[in-house]
Every structure is written in C-alpha cells, then in structure tokens.
C-alpha cells in the first residue's frame, strides 16, 4: 500500500541519515595514530661451517631491516579480572592487516615460561614484578613478549573484563554454545557462575560467567572441585574465550551496530587503559567498518607449546616440606616462528630465529 511504502521510505531515509552522520563524524574526528619508533630485537649472525654446523661469524649480530608492512598494526591486549586480584591472566597479541582486512589474535598462555630472575617464571607474573625492577608493568611485559616473538607491539590495551559484559548488553546479547554445565559459587565473595550447557543467548552477566570460569566448586564453598572443569586446563579456558570473542566480534560487525560505535567506544574508554587516543580508536573502528572486516577474517590461535612442562621451584613446597615443581607452557620455537612470520609480524623482512 501507499502507506506502507511511505513508512518504508521514512525508515530508509532515517537509516541513510544515520550512516551519513556516522561517516561524517568518523572523518571529522578519526585520526591515524603515529607509528611508534621501535627496532626489532637483533638476530644472531652465523655461518655454516664445512661440517654443516652453525659457526659464529665473529661479526656483530645481524638485524632485520625494520621496514614495515603498509598499514599493519600490532597490539598487546591484556585482560584483568577484579575477581582474580587484577592478575594479567589473559594476554593476546593482536595484528591488524588493514589492506587485506585480516585480524590475527595470538593467545599467550599465562603459564608461558619466560627468562626472568625470580622463581616462578610465568608470563603472567611479569606485570606485577615490574616495580621491583624500576619498570612500568606494561613496558616490562612488552619486553618479555618481544623475547618470545621478536618485536614489541605498537600499542597496549589493558582491559577490565567487565567491559566484555557491558559490550554484550550493548549489542543485545550474543548467541553461543556453552560447552558443558558450569557451576562455581563462593558465598564469601558473592561470586557465582551458573550456566547450563547448550546453544543459547548470553547477556552481559552470563558472558562474564563464561569467560571467568575455570573449575566447578564443591557446593557453595568456593573450594575448587578439581574433578570437574576443562580437561586441558587453562588451554581449554583460552579456547572458550577465543570462541566467544569471535562470536561477539561477528555480532559487533553487523550493520545494525554501526550507529552504536560511540557507545562502544564509551564502554572502551570507561574500562580500558591504553596509549591509543579516542581519535585513534575511532580511526581503527572506521577502518574495520568501512573497510569491510568480516568475522571469517578474524583468526584466533594459541601459542604452540608444551603445556605439560615442569621445573623445580624453590618457593613451592609439599606437605612434607620437600620442594616441588611449578607447571609451565614452553613454546615450540619453529611453529611459533612460522606464526610470527605469516600472521603477526609487522615487518616486511622475515625473522629467521
């Protein structure tokens, strides 16, 4: 009918006005960030001897040129959970290739072994130890991550996990397959997780329960029931977090969420510490929405490594007073190198070791 056509015309006009307003707003306020000046770590210079074994050339260590790929940006995303004492238990190295609209996310297990001077040599301890070495937490963490992947990320983003719940509510919930029943209740902290297995729409509070979950509790005591949880420990938790974040990104990138960009950025600003400005964040949002970033081009991977490694610890003791061992994840160098060169490194020249 003419009335229906009139209504459709009004709706189309309003939507067009919103899109135009968003586009104008982006171009007025978005600002490309300045590229940090950083030289990647040196690589050892070596020659092959007659025996085929590597010999030191006697020259200064070689170094990749430092020439950057066009519009290729890197970020260190650190998740802090107020219920976990603010520990940096979620660490992700993100690369955004704007010309090809590809986003690669490497999860770094919290128990990744790093070469530090203190006893428990886990990656998630670096941030909190920084003050003892007259360093700032994120800078210290960037340095240690550079020892793993060969470069320091351009920007750092420290996010309180509560922001995920706020974003989920802002986009009206996220459909997700909860892998199994999850129940953890600690009455003393008023902290409860209660999710049923299956495909369902999660609101912000339920999303927070999902990404915080590690183990079930014994009743409502808050004591861990070690017999029920992820079979592969923290790696299982990482896999669920990755799957959920990808589902959330897919929802965020839908066209109906374009007018909510300012709301998303406000949530970001309220819950995030970063060396990116508001204009920089808007610039990346513009690159993603207008560039056509799709969920299928967002790839989550976990650092390849041995998750069953152990090492002697002087600070962990058994009930009988004997010293025990600390568990670690040790990287598989060749597989990690392949990931860095093909998906993560912002440099045109490849790393060789």
Coordinates of N, CA and C in Angstrom, one line a residue, residues 66-274:
X66 N 63.8 -3.6 9.6 CA 62.8 -2.7 10.3 C 61.8 -2.1 9.4
X67 N 61.9 -2.4 8.0 CA 60.9 -1.8 7.1 C 59.5 -2.4 7.4
X68 N 58.5 -1.6 7.6 CA 57.2 -2.0 8.0 C 56.3 -2.4 6.8
X69 N 55.4 -3.3 7.0 CA 54.3 -3.6 6.0 C 53.4 -2.4 6.1
X70 N 52.8 -2.1 4.9 CA 51.8 -0.9 4.8 C 50.6 -1.2 5.7
X71 N 50.3 -0.2 6.5 CA 49.0 -0.2 7.4 C 48.9 -1.6 8.1
X72 N 49.9 -2.0 8.7 CA 49.9 -3.3 9.5 C 50.2 -2.9 10.9
X73 N 49.3 -3.1 11.9 CA 49.4 -2.6 13.2 C 49.4 -3.7 14.2
X74 N 50.1 -3.6 15.3 CA 50.1 -4.6 16.3 C 49.7 -4.1 17.7
X75 N 49.1 -4.9 18.5 CA 48.6 -4.5 19.8 C 48.9 -5.6 20.8
X76 N 49.1 -5.3 22.1 CA 49.1 -6.2 23.2 C 47.9 -6.0 24.0
X77 N 47.0 -7.0 24.0 CA 45.7 -6.9 24.8 C 45.9 -7.7 26.0
X78 N 45.7 -7.0 27.2 CA 45.8 -7.7 28.5 C 44.5 -7.6 29.2
X79 N 44.0 -8.7 29.6 CA 42.7 -8.8 30.4 C 43.0 -8.9 31.9
X80 N 42.4 -8.0 32.6 CA 42.5 -8.1 34.1 C 41.1 -8.3 34.7
X81 N 41.1 -9.2 35.7 CA 39.8 -9.6 36.3 C 39.8 -9.2 37.7
X82 N 38.8 -8.4 38.1 CA 38.8 -7.9 39.5 C 38.6 -9.0 40.5
X83 N 38.0 -10.1 40.0 CA 37.8 -11.3 40.9 C 39.1 -12.1 41.0
X84 N 40.1 -11.8 40.1 CA 41.3 -12.6 40.1 C 42.5 -11.7 40.7
X85 N 42.1 -10.7 41.4 CA 43.1 -9.9 42.0 C 43.9 -9.0 41.1
X86 N 43.3 -8.8 39.9 CA 43.9 -7.9 38.9 C 45.1 -8.6 38.1
X87 N 45.2 -9.9 38.2 CA 46.3 -10.6 37.5 C 46.1 -10.5 36.0
X88 N 47.2 -10.5 35.3 CA 47.2 -10.4 33.8 C 47.1 -11.9 33.3
X89 N 45.9 -12.5 33.6 CA 45.8 -13.9 33.2 C 45.3 -14.1 31.8
X90 N 45.0 -13.1 31.1 CA 44.6 -13.2 29.7 C 45.5 -12.2 28.9
X91 N 46.3 -12.8 28.0 CA 47.2 -11.9 27.2 C 47.1 -12.3 25.8
X92 N 46.9 -11.4 24.9 CA 46.7 -11.7 23.5 C 47.5 -10.7 22.7
X93 N 48.2 -11.2 21.7 CA 49.0 -10.4 20.8 C 48.1 -10.3 19.5
X94 N 47.8 -9.0 19.1 CA 46.8 -8.8 18.0 C 47.6 -8.1 16.9
X95 N 47.3 -8.6 15.6 CA 47.8 -7.9 14.4 C 46.7 -7.6 13.5
X96 N 46.6 -6.3 13.0 CA 45.5 -5.9 12.1 C 46.2 -5.5 10.8
X97 N 45.9 -6.3 9.8 CA 46.4 -6.0 8.4 C 45.2 -5.3 7.7
X98 N 45.3 -4.0 7.6 CA 44.2 -3.2 7.1 C 44.0 -3.4 5.6
X99 N 45.0 -3.3 4.8 CA 44.8 -3.5 3.3 C 44.1 -4.9 3.0
X100 N 44.4 -5.9 3.7 CA 43.8 -7.2 3.5 C 42.6 -7.5 4.4
X101 N 42.3 -6.6 5.4 CA 41.3 -6.7 6.3 C 41.3 -8.1 7.0
X102 N 42.5 -8.3 7.6 CA 42.7 -9.6 8.4 C 43.1 -9.2 9.8
X103 N 42.5 -9.9 10.8 CA 42.8 -9.6 12.2 C 43.3 -11.0 12.8
X104 N 44.5 -11.0 13.2 CA 45.1 -12.2 13.8 C 45.3 -12.0 15.3
X105 N 44.9 -13.0 16.1 CA 45.0 -12.9 17.6 C 45.7 -14.1 18.1
X106 N 46.8 -13.9 18.7 CA 47.6 -15.0 19.3 C 47.4 -14.9 20.8
X107 N 46.8 -16.0 21.4 CA 46.7 -16.1 22.9 C 48.0 -16.6 23.5
X108 N 48.5 -15.9 24.5 CA 49.7 -16.3 25.2 C 49.3 -16.9 26.5
X109 N 49.4 -18.2 26.7 CA 49.0 -18.9 28.0 C 49.7 -18.2 29.2
X110 N 49.0 -18.0 30.3 CA 49.5 -17.3 31.4 C 50.7 -18.0 32.0
X111 N 50.8 -19.3 31.8 CA 51.9 -20.1 32.4 C 53.1 -20.2 31.5
X112 N 53.1 -19.4 30.4 CA 54.3 -19.5 29.5 C 55.6 -19.2 30.2
X113 N 56.6 -20.0 30.0 CA 57.8 -19.8 30.7 C 58.6 -18.7 30.1
X114 N 59.1 -17.8 30.9 CA 60.0 -16.6 30.4 C 61.3 -16.6 31.2
X115 N 62.3 -16.0 30.6 CA 63.6 -16.0 31.3 C 63.7 -14.8 32.2
X116 N 63.3 -15.0 33.4 CA 63.3 -13.9 34.4 C 64.1 -14.4 35.6
X117 N 64.4 -13.5 36.5 CA 65.3 -13.8 37.7 C 64.5 -14.4 38.9
X118 N 63.2 -14.2 39.0 CA 62.5 -14.8 40.1 C 62.1 -16.2 39.9
X119 N 61.6 -16.8 41.0 CA 61.4 -18.3 41.0 C 60.4 -18.8 40.0
X120 N 59.1 -18.3 40.2 CA 58.0 -18.7 39.3 C 58.1 -18.0 38.0
X121 N 58.6 -18.5 37.0 CA 59.0 -17.8 35.8 C 57.8 -17.9 34.7
X122 N 56.7 -17.4 35.2 CA 55.5 -17.4 34.3 C 55.2 -16.0 33.7
X123 N 54.7 -16.0 32.5 CA 54.5 -14.7 31.8 C 53.5 -13.8 32.6
X124 N 52.5 -14.4 33.3 CA 51.5 -13.6 33.9 C 52.1 -12.9 35.2
X125 N 53.3 -13.3 35.6 CA 53.9 -12.7 36.8 C 54.7 -11.4 36.5
X126 N 55.0 -11.2 35.2 CA 55.9 -10.1 34.8 C 55.3 -8.7 35.2
X127 N 54.1 -8.5 34.9 CA 53.4 -7.2 35.1 C 53.6 -6.8 36.6
X128 N 53.3 -7.7 37.5 CA 53.3 -7.4 38.9 C 54.7 -7.3 39.5
X129 N 55.7 -7.9 38.8 CA 57.1 -7.8 39.3 C 57.8 -6.5 38.8
X130 N 57.2 -5.8 37.9 CA 57.8 -4.6 37.3 C 58.3 -3.6 38.3
X131 N 57.5 -3.2 39.3 CA 58.0 -2.2 40.3 C 59.3 -2.6 41.0
X132 N 59.6 -3.9 41.2 CA 60.8 -4.3 41.9 C 62.0 -4.1 41.0
X133 N 61.8 -3.8 39.7 CA 62.9 -3.6 38.7 C 62.8 -2.2 38.2
X134 N 62.1 -1.3 38.9 CA 62.0 0.1 38.5 C 61.5 0.2 37.1
X135 N 60.5 -0.6 36.7 CA 59.9 -0.5 35.4 C 58.4 -0.4 35.5
X136 N 57.8 0.0 34.4 CA 56.3 0.1 34.3 C 55.8 -1.2 33.8
X137 N 54.7 -1.7 34.4 CA 54.2 -3.0 34.2 C 54.1 -3.4 32.7
X138 N 53.4 -2.6 31.9 CA 53.1 -2.9 30.5 C 54.4 -2.9 29.7
X139 N 55.3 -2.0 30.0 CA 56.6 -1.9 29.3 C 57.4 -3.1 29.6
X140 N 57.4 -3.6 30.8 CA 58.2 -4.8 31.2 C 57.6 -6.0 30.5
X141 N 56.2 -6.1 30.4 CA 55.6 -7.2 29.8 C 55.9 -7.2 28.3
X142 N 55.9 -6.0 27.7 CA 56.2 -5.9 26.2 C 57.6 -6.4 26.0
X143 N 58.5 -6.1 26.8 CA 59.9 -6.5 26.7 C 60.0 -8.0 26.7
X144 N 59.3 -8.7 27.6 CA 59.4 -10.1 27.7 C 58.7 -10.8 26.5
X145 N 57.6 -10.2 26.1 CA 56.9 -10.8 24.9 C 57.8 -10.6 23.7
X146 N 58.5 -9.5 23.6 CA 59.5 -9.4 22.5 C 60.5 -10.5 22.4
X147 N 60.9 -11.0 23.6 CA 61.8 -12.1 23.6 C 61.1 -13.4 23.0
X148 N 59.8 -13.5 23.1 CA 59.1 -14.6 22.5 C 58.9 -14.5 21.0
X149 N 58.5 -13.3 20.6 CA 58.0 -13.2 19.2 C 58.9 -12.3 18.3
X150 N 59.9 -11.6 18.9 CA 60.9 -10.8 18.1 C 60.6 -9.4 17.9
X151 N 59.5 -8.9 18.4 CA 59.1 -7.5 18.3 C 58.2 -7.0 19.4
X152 N 58.3 -5.7 19.7 CA 57.3 -5.2 20.7 C 56.1 -4.7 20.0
X153 N 54.9 -5.0 20.5 CA 53.7 -4.5 19.9 C 53.6 -3.0 19.9
X154 N 52.9 -2.4 18.9 CA 52.9 -0.9 18.7 C 52.1 -0.3 19.9
X155 N 51.0 -0.9 20.3 CA 50.1 -0.3 21.3 C 49.7 -1.3 22.3
X156 N 49.4 -0.8 23.5 CA 49.0 -1.7 24.6 C 47.6 -1.3 25.0
X157 N 46.8 -2.4 25.3 CA 45.4 -2.2 25.8 C 45.2 -3.1 27.0
X158 N 45.0 -2.5 28.2 CA 44.7 -3.2 29.4 C 43.2 -3.0 29.6
X159 N 42.5 -4.1 29.6 CA 41.0 -4.1 29.7 C 40.5 -4.8 30.9
X160 N 39.6 -4.2 31.7 CA 38.9 -4.9 32.7 C 37.9 -5.8 32.1
X161 N 37.8 -7.1 32.5 CA 36.9 -8.0 31.8 C 35.5 -7.6 31.9
X162 N 35.1 -6.7 32.9 CA 33.7 -6.2 33.0 C 33.3 -5.5 31.7
X163 N 34.2 -5.0 30.9 CA 33.8 -4.3 29.7 C 33.2 -5.3 28.7
X164 N 33.6 -6.5 28.7 CA 33.0 -7.5 27.8 C 31.5 -7.6 28.1
X165 N 31.2 -7.7 29.3 CA 29.7 -7.8 29.7 C 29.0 -6.6 29.2
X166 N 29.6 -5.4 29.4 CA 28.9 -4.2 29.0 C 28.7 -4.2 27.5
X167 N 29.7 -4.6 26.7 CA 29.5 -4.6 25.3 C 28.5 -5.6 24.8
X168 N 28.4 -6.8 25.5 CA 27.4 -7.8 25.2 C 26.0 -7.2 25.4
X169 N 25.8 -6.5 26.5 CA 24.5 -5.9 26.7 C 24.2 -4.9 25.7
X170 N 25.2 -4.1 25.3 CA 25.0 -3.0 24.3 C 24.5 -3.5 23.0
X171 N 25.0 -4.7 22.6 CA 24.6 -5.3 21.3 C 23.4 -6.2 21.4
X172 N 22.8 -6.3 22.6 CA 21.6 -7.1 22.8 C 21.8 -8.6 23.0
X173 N 23.0 -9.0 23.5 CA 23.3 -10.4 23.7 C 24.1 -11.1 22.6
X174 N 24.7 -12.2 22.9 CA 25.4 -13.0 21.9 C 25.0 -14.5 22.1
X175 N 24.7 -15.1 20.9 CA 24.4 -16.5 20.9 C 25.7 -17.3 20.9
X176 N 25.7 -18.3 21.8 CA 26.9 -19.1 22.0 C 26.6 -20.5 22.5
X177 N 27.4 -21.4 22.1 CA 27.3 -22.8 22.6 C 28.2 -23.0 23.8
X178 N 27.5 -23.0 25.0 CA 28.2 -23.3 26.3 C 28.6 -24.8 26.3
X179 N 30.0 -25.1 26.4 CA 30.4 -26.5 26.2 C 29.9 -27.5 27.2
X180 N 29.7 -27.1 28.4 CA 29.2 -28.0 29.5 C 28.7 -27.2 30.6
X181 N 28.0 -27.9 31.5 CA 27.4 -27.2 32.7 C 28.6 -26.6 33.5
X182 N 28.4 -25.3 33.9 CA 29.4 -24.6 34.7 C 28.8 -24.1 36.0
X183 N 29.4 -24.6 37.1 CA 28.8 -24.1 38.4 C 30.0 -23.8 39.4
X184 N 30.1 -22.6 39.8 CA 31.1 -22.2 40.8 C 30.4 -21.1 41.7
X185 N 30.5 -21.4 43.0 CA 29.8 -20.4 43.9 C 30.7 -20.2 45.1
X186 N 31.0 -19.0 45.4 CA 31.8 -18.7 46.6 C 31.0 -17.6 47.4
X187 N 30.2 -18.1 48.4 CA 29.3 -17.2 49.1 C 30.1 -16.1 49.9
X188 N 31.3 -16.4 50.2 CA 32.1 -15.4 51.0 C 32.5 -14.2 50.1
X189 N 32.6 -14.4 48.8 CA 32.9 -13.3 47.9 C 31.7 -12.8 47.1
X190 N 30.6 -13.5 47.3 CA 29.4 -13.2 46.5 C 29.7 -13.3 45.0
X191 N 30.4 -14.4 44.6 CA 30.8 -14.6 43.3 C 30.2 -16.0 42.8
X192 N 29.3 -15.9 41.8 CA 28.7 -17.1 41.4 C 28.7 -17.3 39.8
X193 N 28.9 -18.5 39.4 CA 28.8 -18.9 38.0 C 27.9 -20.0 37.9
X194 N 26.8 -19.9 37.1 CA 25.8 -21.0 37.0 C 25.3 -20.9 35.6
X195 N 25.9 -21.8 34.7 CA 25.5 -21.8 33.3 C 25.2 -23.3 32.9
X196 N 24.2 -23.4 32.1 CA 23.8 -24.8 31.6 C 24.4 -25.0 30.2
X197 N 24.8 -26.2 29.8 CA 25.4 -26.5 28.5 C 24.3 -26.2 27.4
X198 N 24.8 -25.9 26.2 CA 24.0 -25.8 25.1 C 24.0 -24.4 24.4
X199 N 23.4 -24.3 23.2 CA 23.4 -23.1 22.4 C 22.3 -22.2 23.0
X200 N 22.7 -20.9 23.3 CA 21.8 -20.0 24.0 C 22.3 -18.6 23.8
X201 N 21.4 -17.7 24.1 CA 21.7 -16.2 24.1 C 22.2 -15.8 25.4
X202 N 23.4 -15.3 25.5 CA 24.0 -14.9 26.7 C 23.9 -13.4 26.9
X203 N 23.5 -12.9 28.1 CA 23.5 -11.5 28.3 C 24.9 -11.1 28.9
X204 N 25.1 -9.9 29.3 CA 26.4 -9.5 29.8 C 26.9 -10.2 31.0
X205 N 26.0 -10.4 32.0 CA 26.4 -11.1 33.2 C 26.7 -12.6 32.9
X206 N 26.0 -13.2 32.0 CA 26.3 -14.6 31.7 C 27.6 -14.7 30.9
X207 N 27.8 -13.7 30.0 CA 29.1 -13.7 29.3 C 30.3 -13.7 30.2
X208 N 30.2 -12.8 31.3 CA 31.3 -12.7 32.3 C 31.5 -14.0 33.0
X209 N 30.4 -14.7 33.3 CA 30.5 -16.0 34.0 C 31.3 -17.0 33.1
X210 N 30.9 -17.0 31.8 CA 31.6 -17.9 30.8 C 33.1 -17.7 30.8
X211 N 33.5 -16.4 30.6 CA 34.9 -16.2 30.4 C 35.8 -16.3 31.7
X212 N 35.1 -16.2 32.8 CA 35.8 -16.3 34.1 C 35.9 -17.7 34.6
X213 N 35.1 -18.6 34.1 CA 35.1 -20.0 34.6 C 36.4 -20.7 34.4
X214 N 36.8 -21.4 35.4 CA 37.9 -22.3 35.4 C 37.6 -23.8 35.8
X215 N 37.0 -23.9 37.0 CA 36.6 -25.1 37.6 C 35.2 -25.0 38.3
X216 N 34.6 -26.1 38.5 CA 33.4 -26.1 39.4 C 33.9 -26.0 40.8
X217 N 32.9 -25.6 41.7 CA 33.2 -25.6 43.1 C 32.6 -26.7 43.8
X218 N 33.1 -27.1 45.0 CA 32.4 -28.1 45.8 C 31.3 -27.4 46.6
X219 N 30.1 -27.6 46.1 CA 28.9 -26.9 46.7 C 29.1 -25.4 46.5
X220 N 28.8 -24.7 47.6 CA 28.9 -23.2 47.6 C 30.0 -22.7 48.4
X221 N 31.1 -23.5 48.6 CA 32.2 -23.2 49.4 C 33.2 -22.4 48.7
X222 N 33.2 -22.4 47.4 CA 34.3 -21.7 46.7 C 35.6 -22.5 46.5
X223 N 35.6 -23.7 47.2 CA 36.7 -24.6 47.0 C 36.6 -25.3 45.7
X224 N 37.8 -25.4 45.0 CA 37.8 -26.0 43.7 C 37.5 -27.5 43.7
X225 N 36.6 -27.9 42.8 CA 36.4 -29.3 42.5 C 37.3 -29.7 41.3
X226 N 38.5 -30.2 41.6 CA 39.4 -30.5 40.5 C 39.0 -31.6 39.6
X227 N 37.9 -32.3 39.9 CA 37.5 -33.4 39.0 C 36.6 -32.9 37.9
X228 N 36.2 -31.6 38.0 CA 35.2 -31.1 37.0 C 35.7 -29.7 36.5
X229 N 35.9 -29.6 35.3 CA 36.4 -28.4 34.6 C 36.9 -28.7 33.3
X230 N 37.7 -27.8 32.7 CA 38.3 -28.1 31.4 C 39.3 -29.2 31.5
X231 N 39.2 -30.2 30.6 CA 40.1 -31.3 30.7 C 41.5 -30.9 30.4
X232 N 41.7 -29.9 29.6 CA 43.1 -29.4 29.3 C 43.4 -28.2 30.0
X233 N 42.8 -27.9 31.1 CA 43.2 -26.8 32.0 C 43.0 -25.4 31.3
X234 N 44.0 -24.6 31.5 CA 43.9 -23.2 31.1 C 43.7 -23.1 29.6
X235 N 44.3 -24.1 28.8 CA 44.2 -24.0 27.4 C 42.7 -24.2 27.0
X236 N 41.9 -25.0 27.7 CA 40.5 -25.1 27.4 C 39.8 -23.8 27.7
X237 N 40.2 -23.1 28.7 CA 39.5 -21.8 29.0 C 39.9 -20.8 27.9
X238 N 41.1 -20.8 27.4 CA 41.5 -20.0 26.3 C 40.7 -20.2 25.1
X239 N 40.5 -21.5 24.8 CA 39.7 -21.9 23.6 C 38.3 -21.4 23.7
X240 N 37.7 -21.5 24.9 CA 36.3 -21.0 25.0 C 36.3 -19.4 24.9
X241 N 37.2 -18.8 25.5 CA 37.3 -17.3 25.4 C 37.4 -16.9 24.0
X242 N 38.3 -17.6 23.2 CA 38.5 -17.2 21.8 C 37.2 -17.4 21.0
X243 N 36.6 -18.5 21.2 CA 35.3 -18.8 20.5 C 34.3 -17.8 20.8
X244 N 34.2 -17.4 22.1 CA 33.1 -16.4 22.5 C 33.5 -15.0 21.9
X245 N 34.8 -14.6 22.0 CA 35.2 -13.3 21.5 C 34.9 -13.2 20.0
X246 N 35.1 -14.3 19.3 CA 34.9 -14.3 17.8 C 33.4 -14.2 17.6
X247 N 32.5 -14.8 18.4 CA 31.1 -14.7 18.2 C 30.7 -13.3 18.5
X248 N 31.3 -12.6 19.5 CA 31.0 -11.3 19.8 C 31.4 -10.3 18.7
X249 N 32.6 -10.5 18.1 CA 33.1 -9.7 17.0 C 32.1 -9.8 15.9
X250 N 31.6 -11.0 15.6 CA 30.7 -11.2 14.5 C 29.4 -10.4 14.7
X251 N 29.0 -10.3 15.9 CA 27.8 -9.5 16.2 C 28.1 -8.1 16.2
X252 N 29.3 -7.7 16.6 CA 29.6 -6.2 16.6 C 29.7 -5.7 15.2
X253 N 30.2 -6.5 14.3 CA 30.4 -6.0 12.9 C 29.1 -6.0 12.0
X254 N 28.0 -6.4 12.6 CA 26.7 -6.3 11.8 C 26.4 -4.8 11.6
X255 N 25.8 -4.6 10.5 CA 25.5 -3.2 10.0 C 24.6 -2.4 11.0
X256 N 23.7 -3.2 11.7 CA 22.8 -2.5 12.6 C 23.5 -1.9 13.9
X257 N 24.7 -2.4 14.1 CA 25.5 -1.9 15.2 C 26.4 -0.7 14.9
X258 N 26.4 -0.3 13.6 CA 27.2 0.9 13.2 C 26.8 2.2 14.0
X259 N 25.5 2.5 14.2 CA 25.2 3.7 14.9 C 25.6 3.6 16.4
X260 N 26.0 2.4 16.9 CA 26.3 2.3 18.3 C 27.8 2.5 18.6
X261 N 28.6 2.8 17.5 CA 30.0 2.9 17.6 C 30.5 3.8 18.8
X262 N 29.8 5.0 18.9 CA 30.2 5.9 20.0 C 29.9 5.2 21.4
X263 N 28.8 4.5 21.5 CA 28.5 3.8 22.7 C 29.6 2.7 23.1
X264 N 30.0 2.0 22.0 CA 31.1 1.0 22.2 C 32.4 1.7 22.7
X265 N 32.7 2.8 22.0 CA 33.9 3.5 22.4 C 33.9 4.0 23.8
X266 N 32.6 4.4 24.3 CA 32.5 4.9 25.6 C 32.8 3.8 26.6
X267 N 32.2 2.6 26.3 CA 32.5 1.4 27.2 C 34.0 1.1 27.2
X268 N 34.6 1.3 26.1 CA 36.0 1.0 25.9 C 36.8 2.0 26.8
X269 N 36.4 3.3 26.7 CA 37.1 4.3 27.5 C 36.9 4.1 29.0
X270 N 35.8 3.7 29.4 CA 35.5 3.5 30.8 C 36.2 2.3 31.5
X271 N 36.6 1.4 30.7 CA 37.1 0.1 31.2 C 38.5 -0.2 30.7
X272 N 39.2 0.7 30.0 CA 40.4 0.4 29.3 C 41.5 1.4 29.6
X273 N 42.7 0.9 29.8 CA 43.9 1.8 29.8 C 44.7 1.5 28.6
X274 N 45.0 2.5 27.8 CA 45.7 2.3 26.5 C 46.5 3.6 26.1

